[in-house]
Short mmCIF file of C-alpha atoms in Angstrom, two decimals:
data_model
loop_
_atom_site.label_atom_id
_atom_site.label_comp_id
_atom_site.label_asym_id
_atom_site.label_seq_id
_atom_site.Cartn_x
_atom_site.Cartn_y
_atom_site.Cartn_z
CA UNK A 1 28.72 -30.10 14.47
CA UNK A 2 26.81 -26.87 13.85
CA UNK A 3 24.26 -25.79 15.85
CA UNK A 4 20.17 -25.56 14.72
CA UNK A 5 19.09 -22.05 13.83
CA UNK A 6 16.96 -20.70 16.35
CA UNK A 7 13.33 -20.53 16.01
CA UNK A 8 11.10 -17.20 16.26
CA UNK A 9 8.76 -16.81 19.40
CA UNK A 10 5.71 -15.46 19.67
CA UNK A 11 6.94 -12.45 21.19
CA UNK A 12 9.35 -12.13 18.04
CA UNK A 13 6.68 -12.69 15.91
CA UNK A 14 4.29 -10.32 17.20
CA UNK A 15 6.72 -7.62 17.66
CA UNK A 16 7.99 -8.56 13.84
CA UNK A 17 4.27 -7.45 12.31
CA UNK A 18 3.51 -4.45 14.99
CA UNK A 19 6.90 -3.31 13.82
CA UNK A 20 6.80 -4.02 9.82
CA UNK A 21 3.64 -2.58 10.05
CA UNK A 22 4.29 0.89 12.40
CA UNK A 23 7.17 2.31 9.88
CA UNK A 24 6.72 6.08 9.02
CA UNK A 25 3.14 5.95 8.04
CA UNK A 26 1.68 6.37 11.64
CA UNK A 27 3.53 9.77 11.97
CA UNK A 28 2.43 11.66 8.98
CA UNK A 29 -0.90 9.65 9.56
CA UNK A 30 -2.65 12.46 11.38
CA UNK A 31 -2.37 14.85 8.27
CA UNK A 32 -2.71 12.33 5.73
CA UNK A 33 -6.16 11.30 6.96
CA UNK A 34 -7.19 15.26 7.85
CA UNK A 35 -6.52 16.17 4.41
CA UNK A 36 -8.22 13.16 2.96
CA UNK A 37 -11.44 12.95 5.41
CA UNK A 38 -13.45 14.70 8.27
CA UNK A 39 -13.84 12.67 11.59
CA UNK A 40 -16.58 10.86 10.79
CA UNK A 41 -16.03 9.60 7.17
CA UNK A 42 -12.63 8.63 8.88
CA UNK A 43 -14.16 6.38 11.33
CA UNK A 44 -15.90 4.62 8.69
CA UNK A 45 -13.32 4.34 6.08
CA UNK A 46 -11.44 2.52 9.86
CA UNK A 47 -14.49 0.27 10.01
CA UNK A 48 -14.25 -0.65 6.61
CA UNK A 49 -10.58 -0.99 6.34
CA UNK A 50 -10.46 -2.84 9.81
CA UNK A 51 -12.79 -5.41 8.74
CA UNK A 52 -11.32 -6.04 5.28
CA UNK A 53 -7.96 -6.33 7.42
CA UNK A 54 -9.41 -8.57 10.11
CA UNK A 55 -10.96 -10.94 6.89
CA UNK A 56 -7.51 -11.26 6.12
CA UNK A 57 -6.20 -12.27 9.33
CA UNK A 58 -8.98 -14.18 10.07
CA UNK A 59 -8.52 -16.14 6.40
CA UNK A 60 -4.57 -16.88 7.79
CA UNK A 61 -5.93 -18.10 10.49
CA UNK A 62 -8.11 -20.80 9.28
CA UNK A 63 -5.95 -21.52 6.33
CA UNK A 64 -3.25 -22.13 8.58
CA UNK A 65 -5.28 -24.76 11.18
CA UNK A 66 -6.82 -26.56 8.25
CA UNK A 67 -3.56 -26.84 5.73
CA UNK A 68 -0.77 -26.79 8.68
CA UNK A 69 1.52 -28.30 6.01
CA UNK A 70 1.30 -25.10 3.69
CA UNK A 71 4.51 -22.46 4.33
CA UNK A 72 3.07 -18.92 3.85
CA UNK A 73 0.93 -17.08 1.76
CA UNK A 74 2.70 -18.09 -1.31
CA UNK A 75 1.52 -21.77 -1.17
CA UNK A 76 -1.82 -20.57 -0.44
CA UNK A 77 -2.44 -19.53 -3.97
CA UNK A 78 -0.32 -22.24 -5.47
CA UNK A 79 -2.50 -24.60 -3.89
CA UNK A 80 -5.73 -23.43 -4.42
CA UNK A 81 -5.13 -22.07 -8.11
CA UNK A 82 -1.92 -23.63 -9.20
CA UNK A 83 2.04 -22.58 -9.56
CA UNK A 84 1.66 -19.51 -11.43
CA UNK A 85 -0.74 -17.99 -8.82
CA UNK A 86 1.39 -18.56 -6.31
CA UNK A 87 4.39 -17.04 -8.01
CA UNK A 88 1.88 -13.98 -8.97
CA UNK A 89 1.22 -13.72 -5.26
CA UNK A 90 4.69 -14.25 -4.04
CA UNK A 91 6.15 -11.56 -6.55
CA UNK A 92 3.88 -9.21 -5.18
CA UNK A 93 4.58 -9.34 -2.03
CA UNK A 94 8.20 -9.55 -2.76
CA UNK A 95 7.71 -6.11 -4.66
CA UNK A 96 5.76 -4.44 -2.11
CA UNK A 97 8.22 -5.41 0.52
CA UNK A 98 11.19 -3.37 -1.36
CA UNK A 99 8.98 -1.11 -2.33
CA UNK A 100 8.39 0.03 1.13
CA UNK A 101 12.05 0.49 1.67
CA UNK A 102 12.26 2.84 -0.85
CA UNK A 103 9.87 5.01 0.92
CA UNK A 104 11.74 4.18 4.30
CA UNK A 105 14.84 5.63 3.11
CA UNK A 106 13.14 8.83 1.74
CA UNK A 107 11.37 9.26 5.08
CA UNK A 108 14.00 8.57 7.18
CA UNK A 109 16.04 11.15 4.75
CA UNK A 110 13.62 13.86 4.98
CA UNK A 111 13.40 13.44 9.27
CA UNK A 112 17.27 14.20 9.14
CA UNK A 113 16.58 16.72 6.96
CA UNK A 114 14.92 18.38 10.11
CA UNK A 115 18.23 17.97 12.32
CA UNK A 116 20.57 18.25 9.04
CA UNK A 117 19.30 20.81 5.95
CA UNK A 118 21.90 19.15 3.67
CA UNK A 119 19.08 16.19 3.46
CA UNK A 120 16.28 18.26 2.17
CA UNK A 121 12.86 16.49 1.27
CA UNK A 122 14.84 13.23 1.44
CA UNK A 123 15.23 12.77 -2.35
CA UNK A 124 18.49 14.80 -3.12
CA UNK A 125 21.97 13.10 -3.88
CA UNK A 126 23.26 13.75 -0.37
CA UNK A 127 20.05 11.61 1.05
CA UNK A 128 19.80 8.98 -1.43
CA UNK A 129 24.01 8.29 -1.29
CA UNK A 130 23.42 8.00 2.95
CA UNK A 131 20.13 6.17 2.19
CA UNK A 132 22.18 3.61 0.24
CA UNK A 133 24.65 3.05 3.12
CA UNK A 134 21.70 2.38 5.34
CA UNK A 135 20.14 -0.03 2.79
CA UNK A 136 23.76 -2.40 2.57
CA UNK A 137 24.17 -2.26 6.35
CA UNK A 138 20.47 -3.89 6.58
CA UNK A 139 21.99 -6.44 3.80
CA UNK A 140 24.80 -7.19 6.02
CA UNK A 141 22.61 -7.39 9.33
CA UNK A 142 20.11 -10.10 7.48
CA UNK A 143 22.76 -11.81 5.76
CA UNK A 144 24.29 -12.70 9.41
CA UNK A 145 20.69 -14.53 10.23
CA UNK A 146 17.46 -13.71 9.83
CA UNK A 147 16.58 -14.99 13.18
CA UNK A 148 19.14 -12.88 15.05
CA UNK A 149 17.98 -9.94 13.08
CA UNK A 150 14.36 -10.70 14.37
CA UNK A 151 15.51 -10.31 17.60
CA UNK A 152 17.01 -7.36 17.42
CA UNK A 153 13.85 -6.11 15.46
CA UNK A 154 11.70 -7.17 18.75
CA UNK A 155 14.06 -4.47 21.17
CA UNK A 156 13.42 -1.65 18.11
CA UNK A 157 9.98 -2.05 18.63
CA UNK A 158 9.69 -1.85 22.13
CA UNK A 159 11.41 1.60 21.84
CA UNK A 160 9.24 3.33 18.90
CA UNK A 161 6.68 2.08 20.99
CA UNK A 162 6.90 3.98 24.00
CA UNK A 163 6.88 7.71 22.41
CA UNK A 164 3.57 6.62 20.46
CA UNK A 165 1.98 5.40 23.76
CA UNK A 166 3.07 8.80 25.47
CA UNK A 167 1.78 10.88 22.42
CA UNK A 168 -1.99 8.80 22.74
CA UNK A 169 -1.64 9.42 26.27
CA UNK A 170 -1.38 13.39 26.08
CA UNK A 171 -3.94 13.47 22.95
CA UNK A 172 -6.16 11.56 25.28
CA UNK A 173 -5.37 14.22 28.04
CA UNK A 174 -5.95 17.27 25.49
CA UNK A 175 -8.88 16.35 23.88
CA UNK A 176 -11.78 18.40 23.22
CA UNK A 177 -15.71 16.84 22.43
CA UNK A 178 -16.95 20.07 20.71
CA UNK A 179 -13.74 20.35 18.44
CA UNK A 180 -13.98 16.85 17.64
CA UNK A 181 -17.72 17.35 16.36
CA UNK A 182 -17.20 20.21 14.44
CA UNK A 183 -18.06 19.40 11.02
CA UNK A 184 -18.03 16.04 12.29
CA UNK A 185 -19.05 14.54 8.10
CA UNK A 186 -17.08 17.30 6.73
CA UNK A 187 -19.95 18.02 4.07
CA UNK A 188 -21.26 21.65 2.82
CA UNK A 189 -24.80 21.07 4.77
CA UNK A 190 -23.18 19.81 7.64
CA UNK A 191 -24.95 16.51 7.59
CA UNK A 192 -24.65 13.14 6.72
CA UNK A 193 -24.44 12.98 2.41
CA UNK A 194 -23.36 9.57 1.33
CA UNK A 195 -21.91 10.18 -1.92
CA UNK A 196 -20.04 13.37 -0.05
CA UNK A 197 -18.62 10.66 2.95
CA UNK A 198 -17.86 7.69 0.32
CA UNK A 199 -15.57 9.68 -1.63
CA UNK A 200 -13.84 10.73 1.52
CA UNK A 201 -13.70 6.95 2.54
CA UNK A 202 -12.31 6.31 -0.49
CA UNK A 203 -9.56 9.09 -0.81
CA UNK A 204 -8.09 7.68 2.58
CA UNK A 205 -8.22 4.66 1.62
CA UNK A 206 -4.49 4.25 0.01
CA UNK A 207 -3.48 6.09 2.92
CA UNK A 208 -4.91 3.32 5.87
CA UNK A 209 -4.13 0.19 3.97
CA UNK A 210 -0.08 1.38 3.79
CA UNK A 211 -0.07 1.56 7.41
CA UNK A 212 -1.22 -2.05 7.08
CA UNK A 213 1.30 -3.50 5.23
CA UNK A 214 3.22 -6.06 7.08
CA UNK A 215 0.40 -7.48 8.88
CA UNK A 216 0.96 -10.99 7.31
CA UNK A 217 4.61 -10.93 8.27
CA UNK A 218 4.09 -14.09 10.74
CA UNK A 219 2.45 -15.96 7.86
CA UNK A 220 5.42 -15.13 5.50
CA UNK A 221 7.90 -16.00 8.68
CA UNK A 222 5.89 -19.53 9.39
CA UNK A 223 8.89 -21.49 8.17
CA UNK A 224 11.34 -19.97 10.91
CA UNK A 225 8.22 -20.26 14.05
CA UNK A 226 8.81 -21.97 16.90
CA UNK A 227 5.77 -24.15 15.99
CA UNK A 228 2.56 -23.52 13.29
CA UNK A 229 0.01 -22.76 16.19
CA UNK A 230 1.77 -19.42 17.25
CA UNK A 231 1.68 -17.97 13.53
CA UNK A 232 -2.34 -17.50 14.36
CA UNK A 233 -2.00 -16.36 17.58
CA UNK A 234 0.54 -13.93 16.49
CA UNK A 235 -1.06 -12.42 13.50
CA UNK A 236 -4.42 -11.80 15.26
CA UNK A 237 -2.21 -10.22 18.62
CA UNK A 238 -1.06 -8.06 16.02
CA UNK A 239 -3.93 -6.84 14.40
CA UNK A 240 -5.40 -5.94 17.55
CA UNK A 241 -2.29 -3.75 18.61
CA UNK A 242 -2.46 -2.30 15.54
CA UNK A 243 -5.89 -1.17 15.30
CA UNK A 244 -5.67 0.49 18.70
CA UNK A 245 -2.25 2.69 17.90
CA UNK A 246 -3.24 3.44 14.50
CA UNK A 247 -6.94 4.39 14.99
CA UNK A 248 -5.97 6.70 17.92
CA UNK A 249 -2.79 8.40 16.46
CA UNK A 250 -5.66 9.08 13.24
CA UNK A 251 -8.88 10.11 15.50
CA UNK A 252 -7.58 11.98 18.13
CA UNK A 253 -6.11 14.84 16.68
CA UNK A 254 -9.66 15.70 15.62
CA UNK A 255 -10.26 16.85 19.00
CA UNK A 256 -7.29 18.66 19.52
CA UNK A 257 -7.19 21.19 16.37
CA UNK A 258 -9.55 21.67 13.60
CA UNK A 259 -9.48 19.35 10.47
CA UNK A 260 -7.74 22.05 8.47
CA UNK A 261 -5.40 22.91 10.99
CA UNK A 262 -4.38 19.10 11.40
CA UNK A 263 -4.28 18.95 7.33
CA UNK A 264 -1.66 22.32 7.18
CA UNK A 265 0.69 20.41 9.68
CA UNK A 266 4.43 19.86 9.39
CA UNK A 267 5.41 16.45 8.29
CA UNK A 268 5.74 14.61 10.57
CA UNK A 269 2.25 15.68 11.88
CA UNK A 270 2.07 13.34 15.05
CA UNK A 271 4.52 15.76 16.45
CA UNK A 272 3.21 18.71 15.63
CA UNK A 273 -0.47 18.29 16.96
CA UNK A 274 0.71 18.80 20.53
CA UNK A 275 3.37 21.34 20.21
CA UNK A 276 1.30 24.03 21.14
CA UNK A 277 -0.18 21.88 24.63
CA UNK A 278 3.06 20.38 25.80
CA UNK A 279 6.38 22.74 23.86
CA UNK A 280 8.67 21.97 21.14
CA UNK A 281 10.41 19.20 22.71
CA UNK A 282 7.74 16.90 21.34
CA UNK A 283 8.48 17.55 17.58
CA UNK A 284 11.90 16.71 18.42
CA UNK A 285 11.16 13.07 20.53
CA UNK A 286 8.67 12.53 17.64
CA UNK A 287 11.46 12.97 15.18
CA UNK A 288 13.91 10.49 16.87
CA UNK A 289 11.01 8.22 17.38
CA UNK A 290 10.59 8.13 13.67
CA UNK A 291 13.78 7.39 12.53
CA UNK A 292 13.91 4.55 15.20
CA UNK A 293 10.87 3.15 13.86
CA UNK A 294 11.87 3.25 10.27
CA UNK A 295 14.93 1.95 10.93
CA UNK A 296 13.18 -1.40 12.79
CA UNK A 297 10.73 -1.25 9.72
CA UNK A 298 13.04 -1.22 7.44
CA UNK A 299 15.19 -4.21 9.08
CA UNK A 300 12.17 -6.20 9.20
CA UNK A 301 11.18 -5.31 5.26
CA UNK A 302 14.59 -6.80 4.40
CA UNK A 303 14.02 -9.83 5.91
CA UNK A 304 10.79 -10.32 4.52
CA UNK A 305 11.27 -10.43 0.65
CA UNK A 306 14.39 -12.12 1.05
CA UNK A 307 11.97 -14.81 3.06
CA UNK A 308 9.48 -14.83 0.29
CA UNK A 309 12.36 -15.47 -2.64
CA UNK A 310 13.72 -18.10 -0.65
CA UNK A 311 9.85 -19.76 -0.42
CA UNK A 312 9.09 -19.63 -4.20
CA UNK A 313 12.40 -20.97 -4.90
CA UNK A 314 12.10 -24.04 -2.61
CA UNK A 315 8.55 -24.40 -4.71
CA UNK A 316 10.33 -23.97 -8.15
CA UNK A 317 8.36 -21.00 -8.81
CA UNK A 318 11.70 -18.89 -9.10
CA UNK A 319 15.17 -20.36 -10.31
CA UNK A 320 17.10 -22.17 -7.19
CA UNK A 321 19.61 -19.68 -7.01
CA UNK A 322 17.08 -17.67 -4.88
CA UNK A 323 17.14 -20.41 -2.55
CA UNK A 324 20.69 -20.85 -1.47
CA UNK A 325 21.53 -20.67 2.18
CA UNK A 326 24.95 -19.16 3.86
CA UNK A 327 26.27 -20.73 6.70
CA UNK A 328 23.65 -18.44 8.91
CA UNK A 329 20.60 -19.70 7.07
CA UNK A 330 20.03 -16.40 5.39
CA UNK A 331 19.29 -16.59 1.69
CA UNK A 332 22.02 -14.42 0.07
CA UNK A 333 21.36 -14.58 -3.41
CA UNK A 334 17.68 -13.40 -2.86
CA UNK A 335 19.39 -10.51 -0.76
CA UNK A 336 21.94 -9.47 -2.86
CA UNK A 337 18.93 -9.46 -5.71
CA UNK A 338 16.43 -7.26 -4.03
CA UNK A 339 19.23 -4.53 -2.73
CA UNK A 340 20.81 -3.95 -5.82
CA UNK A 341 16.82 -3.46 -7.11
CA UNK A 342 16.07 -1.32 -4.21
CA UNK A 343 19.50 0.40 -4.99
CA UNK A 344 18.25 1.22 -8.69
CA UNK A 345 15.02 2.35 -7.86
CA UNK A 346 16.53 5.22 -5.06
CA UNK A 347 17.78 6.86 -7.85
CA UNK A 348 14.56 7.37 -9.74
CA UNK A 349 13.37 9.14 -6.39
CA UNK A 350 15.40 11.97 -7.94
CA UNK A 351 12.91 13.08 -10.52
CA UNK A 352 10.02 12.81 -8.59
CA UNK A 353 8.70 15.77 -6.17
CA UNK A 354 6.22 13.31 -4.42
CA UNK A 355 9.21 10.52 -3.80
CA UNK A 356 7.28 9.14 -0.28
CA UNK A 357 3.95 8.90 -1.74
CA UNK A 358 4.70 7.77 -4.91
CA UNK A 359 6.90 4.60 -3.40
CA UNK A 360 4.25 3.91 -0.97
CA UNK A 361 1.41 3.84 -3.29
CA UNK A 362 3.28 1.37 -5.34
CA UNK A 363 4.10 -0.49 -2.39
CA UNK A 364 0.38 -1.38 -1.31
CA UNK A 365 -0.76 -1.66 -4.78
CA UNK A 366 1.49 -4.48 -5.07
CA UNK A 367 0.51 -6.04 -1.84
CA UNK A 368 -3.03 -5.86 -2.58
CA UNK A 369 -2.68 -8.74 -5.04
CA UNK A 370 -1.23 -11.28 -2.46
CA UNK A 371 -3.90 -10.07 0.21
CA UNK A 372 -6.40 -11.12 -2.50
CA UNK A 373 -5.27 -14.33 -3.41
CA UNK A 374 -5.10 -14.99 0.46
CA UNK A 375 -8.81 -14.54 0.55
CA UNK A 376 -9.87 -15.94 -2.54
CA UNK A 377 -8.27 -19.12 -1.43
CA UNK A 378 -10.19 -18.71 1.84
CA UNK A 379 -13.19 -18.43 -0.07
CA UNK A 380 -12.34 -21.91 -2.16
CA UNK A 381 -11.38 -24.05 0.60
CA UNK A 382 -14.05 -22.91 2.96
CA UNK A 383 -16.41 -23.59 0.40
CA UNK A 384 -15.20 -27.22 -0.55
CA UNK A 385 -15.27 -27.97 3.25
CA UNK A 386 -18.86 -26.25 3.46
CA UNK A 387 -17.88 -24.09 6.11
CA UNK A 388 -20.50 -21.21 5.57
CA UNK A 389 -19.07 -18.59 8.23
CA UNK A 390 -15.65 -18.87 7.16
CA UNK A 391 -16.84 -18.97 3.26
CA UNK A 392 -18.47 -15.50 4.37
CA UNK A 393 -15.03 -14.21 5.82
CA UNK A 394 -13.28 -14.83 2.16
CA UNK A 395 -15.99 -13.82 0.20
CA UNK A 396 -15.70 -10.20 2.76
CA UNK A 397 -12.44 -10.38 2.44
CA UNK A 398 -12.01 -10.91 -1.58
CA UNK A 399 -14.62 -8.17 -1.91
CA UNK A 400 -12.80 -5.28 -0.22
CA UNK A 401 -9.21 -6.19 -1.78
CA UNK A 402 -10.96 -6.07 -5.37
CA UNK A 403 -12.59 -3.01 -4.44
CA UNK A 404 -9.51 -1.43 -2.70
CA UNK A 405 -7.05 -2.45 -5.62
CA UNK A 406 -9.59 0.21 -7.55
CA UNK A 407 -10.32 3.06 -4.99
CA UNK A 408 -6.60 3.39 -3.90
CA UNK A 409 -5.48 4.11 -7.56
CA UNK A 410 -5.55 1.82 -10.76
CA UNK A 411 -2.70 3.26 -11.99
CA UNK A 412 -0.19 2.08 -9.29
CA UNK A 413 -1.57 -1.30 -9.49
CA UNK A 414 -1.02 -0.89 -13.57
CA UNK A 415 2.76 0.06 -12.91
CA UNK A 416 3.27 -2.37 -10.77
CA UNK A 417 2.99 -4.94 -13.49
CA UNK A 418 5.67 -3.64 -15.20
CA UNK A 419 8.07 -5.43 -13.14
CA UNK A 420 6.11 -8.41 -13.42
CA UNK A 421 7.74 -8.56 -16.87
CA UNK A 422 10.91 -9.68 -14.90
CA UNK A 423 9.63 -11.94 -12.90
CA UNK A 424 7.74 -13.95 -15.08
CA UNK A 425 11.20 -14.36 -17.02
CA UNK A 426 12.52 -15.99 -14.02
CA UNK A 427 9.10 -18.08 -13.53
CA UNK A 428 9.85 -19.86 -16.83
CA UNK A 429 13.44 -20.32 -15.82
CA UNK A 430 12.50 -21.93 -12.65
CA UNK A 431 10.10 -24.23 -14.52
CA UNK A 432 12.61 -25.34 -16.76
CA UNK A 433 14.69 -26.32 -14.01
CA UNK A 434 12.64 -28.30 -13.06
CA UNK A 435 11.79 -30.25 -16.22
CA UNK A 436 8.78 -28.57 -16.94
CA UNK A 437 8.55 -27.69 -20.50
CA UNK A 438 4.45 -26.53 -20.81
CA UNK A 439 5.21 -23.71 -18.45
CA UNK A 440 1.12 -22.25 -18.41
CA UNK A 441 -1.43 -23.89 -18.25
CA UNK A 442 -4.29 -22.92 -20.36
CA UNK A 443 -6.28 -21.32 -17.70
CA UNK A 444 -2.77 -19.47 -16.71
CA UNK A 445 -2.43 -18.39 -20.40
CA UNK A 446 -4.98 -16.08 -19.66
CA UNK A 447 -3.29 -14.74 -16.74
CA UNK A 448 -0.38 -13.98 -18.76
CA UNK A 449 -2.08 -12.30 -21.10
CA UNK A 450 -3.88 -10.06 -18.43
CA UNK A 451 -0.25 -9.40 -16.89
CA UNK A 452 1.42 -8.54 -20.24
CA UNK A 453 -1.64 -6.25 -21.11
CA UNK A 454 -1.72 -4.22 -18.26
CA UNK A 455 1.99 -3.65 -18.22
CA UNK A 456 1.66 -2.35 -21.42
CA UNK A 457 -0.83 -0.23 -20.84
CA UNK A 458 1.25 1.36 -18.26
CA UNK A 459 4.12 2.04 -20.08
CA UNK A 460 1.72 3.48 -22.94
CA UNK A 461 0.22 5.72 -20.08
CA UNK A 462 3.48 6.30 -18.50
CA UNK A 463 5.44 7.84 -21.83
CA UNK A 464 2.28 9.69 -22.84
CA UNK A 465 2.34 11.35 -19.60
CA UNK A 466 -0.97 10.49 -18.57
CA UNK A 467 0.35 8.76 -15.28
CA UNK A 468 2.89 11.02 -13.68
CA UNK A 469 5.28 10.10 -11.16
#
């Protein structure tokens, strides 16, 4: 008699959220934020983004309570807006997750290049070869059992949080308020200029939202959770922990160096913020922590896309092949499909000088679609139930994510639509397997036309050089 697969508990789910979100972005966030915004504008950006992500998390918690029978954000979109919307949400999430792995691979190799110059900037042949080996090792680990991989991920999360905590404590000790207040708003006059400040806020939005990707991880793993009740708890706990860590990591450097100095730091910037204060050992520690951190996030984001396609197959949004489980309860075909596509995309990094930024920008743009569907469903469900406060939560989130798609760069969003063309073919196959002859309803055909049109525009702009990678 085979044992039942172990379920994932509160600690492991919270660790999954933190580990999924804290990857490579946090180690570069001092420089990325300083390049985009002065301290005052950065704080406003964090407030706006924090409210947007809070609306997402509160929506996940509320929907989980009202609709406990639903499994993850894919089912939210399907229940609220139909099967094709469920596919759109799930495909966007799946696309985001494995594109995130490409970003992790690039940054890991670039970090190894600090110790071994042969890896260069993380996008040469040697880097891609080693990253490919790690990629298939991740496949092997997750294919042996998702729950076991989640337990390993909890240990990795603890290992990478210790250096981050040390960085925050040291940054607080060396923080100088006068340095922090120097050109606080980053304007020519030195005063509050709304237009200039909002421009800085917009420029920093992609950086901020990239580090939040993964905060919905507990909802995506809901079928493997010990109970539905811990999904909301782990989501809120994960968000609170992330906000403390991220705001500290990005804002404290403004009190140690000027904005220009922080913006000019080597990568990973976190290691070099304190090098003059504590010595050259600190960048070494941060580089090691970065490698561990990326490994943990890479592991998390190997679990999440495979789980997404499994859920979609079970809901007849993808062919049933994606829902087949091996003896360890892992969706082998989904893992192979996702790992193979990741492998192919890795080779495209040979042709871009901004490999890491390109990969994480695509990743973030793709997940905005899934997050938008969550808040739209929250709005629709709460309005139907006559719950005004919850309706407002959904409206705030929906407005924020519509704005974020535009503010973070519409070209990245359009590029993601190209991959939707492949997904639509698989979606049609899945509906035929279920015996549905009319694949799209009238409203869904409008969405289909918009997606195809967006993909065509992206291809045209790409081949004519209007979009550069």
